[in-house]
XYZ file of C-alpha atoms in Angstrom:
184
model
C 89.386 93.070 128.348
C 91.770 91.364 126.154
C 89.411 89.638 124.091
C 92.330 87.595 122.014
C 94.456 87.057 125.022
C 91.236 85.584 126.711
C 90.473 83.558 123.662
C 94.039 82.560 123.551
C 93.568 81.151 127.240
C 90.398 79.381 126.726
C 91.423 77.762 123.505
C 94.503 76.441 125.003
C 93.016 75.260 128.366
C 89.785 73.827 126.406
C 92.589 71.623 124.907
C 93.900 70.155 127.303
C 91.554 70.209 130.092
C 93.015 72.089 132.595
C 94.151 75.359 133.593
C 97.288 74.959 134.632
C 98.228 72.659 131.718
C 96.468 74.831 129.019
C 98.108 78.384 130.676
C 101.420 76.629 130.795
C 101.043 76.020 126.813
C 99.765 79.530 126.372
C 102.702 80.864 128.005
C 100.612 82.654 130.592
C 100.679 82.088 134.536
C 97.778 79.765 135.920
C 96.140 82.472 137.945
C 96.302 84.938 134.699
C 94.048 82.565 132.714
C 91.797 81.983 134.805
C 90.474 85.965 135.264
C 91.029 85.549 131.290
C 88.712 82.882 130.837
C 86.410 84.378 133.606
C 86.541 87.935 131.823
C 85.123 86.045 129.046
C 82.729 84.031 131.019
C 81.387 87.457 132.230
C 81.079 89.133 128.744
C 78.990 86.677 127.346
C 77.337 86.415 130.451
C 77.836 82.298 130.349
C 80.139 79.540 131.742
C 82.676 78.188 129.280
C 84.066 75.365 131.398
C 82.560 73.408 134.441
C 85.161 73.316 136.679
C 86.426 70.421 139.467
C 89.255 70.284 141.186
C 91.483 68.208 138.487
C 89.688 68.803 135.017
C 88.048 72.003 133.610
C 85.556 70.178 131.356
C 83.637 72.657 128.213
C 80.402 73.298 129.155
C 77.838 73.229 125.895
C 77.684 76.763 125.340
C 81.692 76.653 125.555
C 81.693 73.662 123.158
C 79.651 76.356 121.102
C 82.331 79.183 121.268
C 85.398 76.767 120.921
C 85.950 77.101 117.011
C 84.820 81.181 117.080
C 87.210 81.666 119.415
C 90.246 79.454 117.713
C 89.260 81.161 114.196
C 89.971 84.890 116.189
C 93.054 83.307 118.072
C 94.640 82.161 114.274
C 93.417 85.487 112.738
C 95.232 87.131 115.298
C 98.597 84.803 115.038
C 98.218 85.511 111.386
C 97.850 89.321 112.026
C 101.090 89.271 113.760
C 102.866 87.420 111.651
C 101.870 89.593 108.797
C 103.204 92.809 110.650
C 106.352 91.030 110.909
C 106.975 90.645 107.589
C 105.976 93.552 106.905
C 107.934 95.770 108.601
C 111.009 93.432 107.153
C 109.964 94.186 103.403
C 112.341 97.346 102.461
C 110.781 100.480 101.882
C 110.928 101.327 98.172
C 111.675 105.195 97.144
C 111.938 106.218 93.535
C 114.658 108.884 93.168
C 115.928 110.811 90.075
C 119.334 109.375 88.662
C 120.871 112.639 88.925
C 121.560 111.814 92.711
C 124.861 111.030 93.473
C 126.152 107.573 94.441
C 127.679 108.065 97.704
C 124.819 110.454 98.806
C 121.998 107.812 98.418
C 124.573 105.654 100.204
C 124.455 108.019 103.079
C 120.374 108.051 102.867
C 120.358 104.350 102.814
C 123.065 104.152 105.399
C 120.963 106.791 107.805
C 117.899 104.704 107.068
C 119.018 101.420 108.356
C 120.190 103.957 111.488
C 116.397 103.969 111.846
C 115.270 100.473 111.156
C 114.531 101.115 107.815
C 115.546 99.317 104.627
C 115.331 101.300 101.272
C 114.842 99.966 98.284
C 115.871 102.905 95.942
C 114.560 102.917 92.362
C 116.169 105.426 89.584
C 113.541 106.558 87.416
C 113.203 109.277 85.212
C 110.609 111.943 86.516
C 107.284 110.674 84.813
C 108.451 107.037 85.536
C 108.795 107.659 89.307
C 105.238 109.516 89.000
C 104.019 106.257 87.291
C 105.335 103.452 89.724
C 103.793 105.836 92.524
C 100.697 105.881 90.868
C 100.807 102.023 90.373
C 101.863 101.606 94.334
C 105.221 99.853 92.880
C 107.079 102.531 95.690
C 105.741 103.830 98.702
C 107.528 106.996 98.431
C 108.915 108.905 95.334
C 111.129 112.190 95.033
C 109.210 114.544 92.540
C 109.917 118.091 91.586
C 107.146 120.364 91.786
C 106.578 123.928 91.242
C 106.816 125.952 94.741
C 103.618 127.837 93.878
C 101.727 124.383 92.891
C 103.169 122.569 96.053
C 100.284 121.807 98.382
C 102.204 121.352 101.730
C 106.066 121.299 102.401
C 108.142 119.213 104.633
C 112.074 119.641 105.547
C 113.959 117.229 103.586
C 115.430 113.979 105.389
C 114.223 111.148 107.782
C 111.728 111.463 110.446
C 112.883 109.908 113.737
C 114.728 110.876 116.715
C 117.880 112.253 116.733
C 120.921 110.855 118.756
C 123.507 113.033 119.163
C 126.460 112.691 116.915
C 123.890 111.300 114.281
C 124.974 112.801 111.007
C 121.833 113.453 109.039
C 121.549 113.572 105.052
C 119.676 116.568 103.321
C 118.464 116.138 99.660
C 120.639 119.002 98.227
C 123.750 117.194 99.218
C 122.353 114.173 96.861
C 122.658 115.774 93.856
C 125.731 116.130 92.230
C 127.781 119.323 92.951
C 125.034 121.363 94.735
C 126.963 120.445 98.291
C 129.944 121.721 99.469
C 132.436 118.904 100.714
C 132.728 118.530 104.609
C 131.187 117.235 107.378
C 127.565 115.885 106.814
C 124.947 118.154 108.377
């Protein structure tokens, strides 16, 4: 059971005192709210609304549930919301200034390919260890030792790739380490 879609339908029909009325508001067929609002019924093992023919009227116990139920409807709303916003905020990367200009271009450029803004922050190598450590970036490009590396990942951005996607490696961000030609 959808226990926020359920809420969502007895909240809104509670309102306004009728199903088809409150399922229109919650943007929900007539006959979907009702096996919402009945799913409910049946997990708490209680009536929510008496029903008649024009009105669905709150029972008590409903009366009782109304402002639980609006409290997890809003916490949901405000859940979504949040995960909106969210996933607009850009994704902040500390990265040495010895990369090159037009290469973090590309990695910004390939990121937005992905649905992802960066936020790139130059920082010298114990500064970009500090703003990890104080969760001012998400992500930060350290060197480390190959025998003190713990695990390893090939360089460049997770996703899918299309074909014809050009993709950008890290050794083509720092100055003269690539070779000039097509992107890999």
């Amino acid at each position: 059971m959808d226990l926020v879609g359920a809420c969502r339908a007895f909240v809104s029909v509670s309102e306004r005192g009728s199903f088809t009325v409150g399922a229109a508001a919650a943007r929900m067929s007539q006959s979907v709210a009702s096996r919402r609002v009945a799913a409910l019924e049946e997990r708490f093992g209680e009536q929510l609304f008496e029903r008649t023919s024009r009105r669905a009227v709150l029972t008590p116990f409903g009366r009782e549930m109304l402002p639980v139920a609006r409290q997890l409807v809003q916490a949901a709303d405000v859940l979504l919301h949040e995960a909106e916003a969210a996933k607009r905020k850009p994704w902040r990367l500390a990265v040495p200034g010895i990369c090159s200009t037009a290469g973090l271009a590309r990695l910004v450029a390939e990121a937005r390919g992905h649905g992802i803004t960066l936020d790139l922050r130059v920082a010298a190598p114990a500064q970009r260890l500090e703003l990890i450590h104080a969760q001012q970036v998400r992500a930060a490009l350290l060197a480390v030792p190959a025998d003190e590396a713990t695990w390893s990942v090939p360089l460049g951005l997770a996703g899918v790739q299309e074909p014809g996607v050009r993709r950008v490696y890290l050794e083509t961000l720092r100055v003269g380490r690539a070779a000039p030609g097509p992107a890999r």
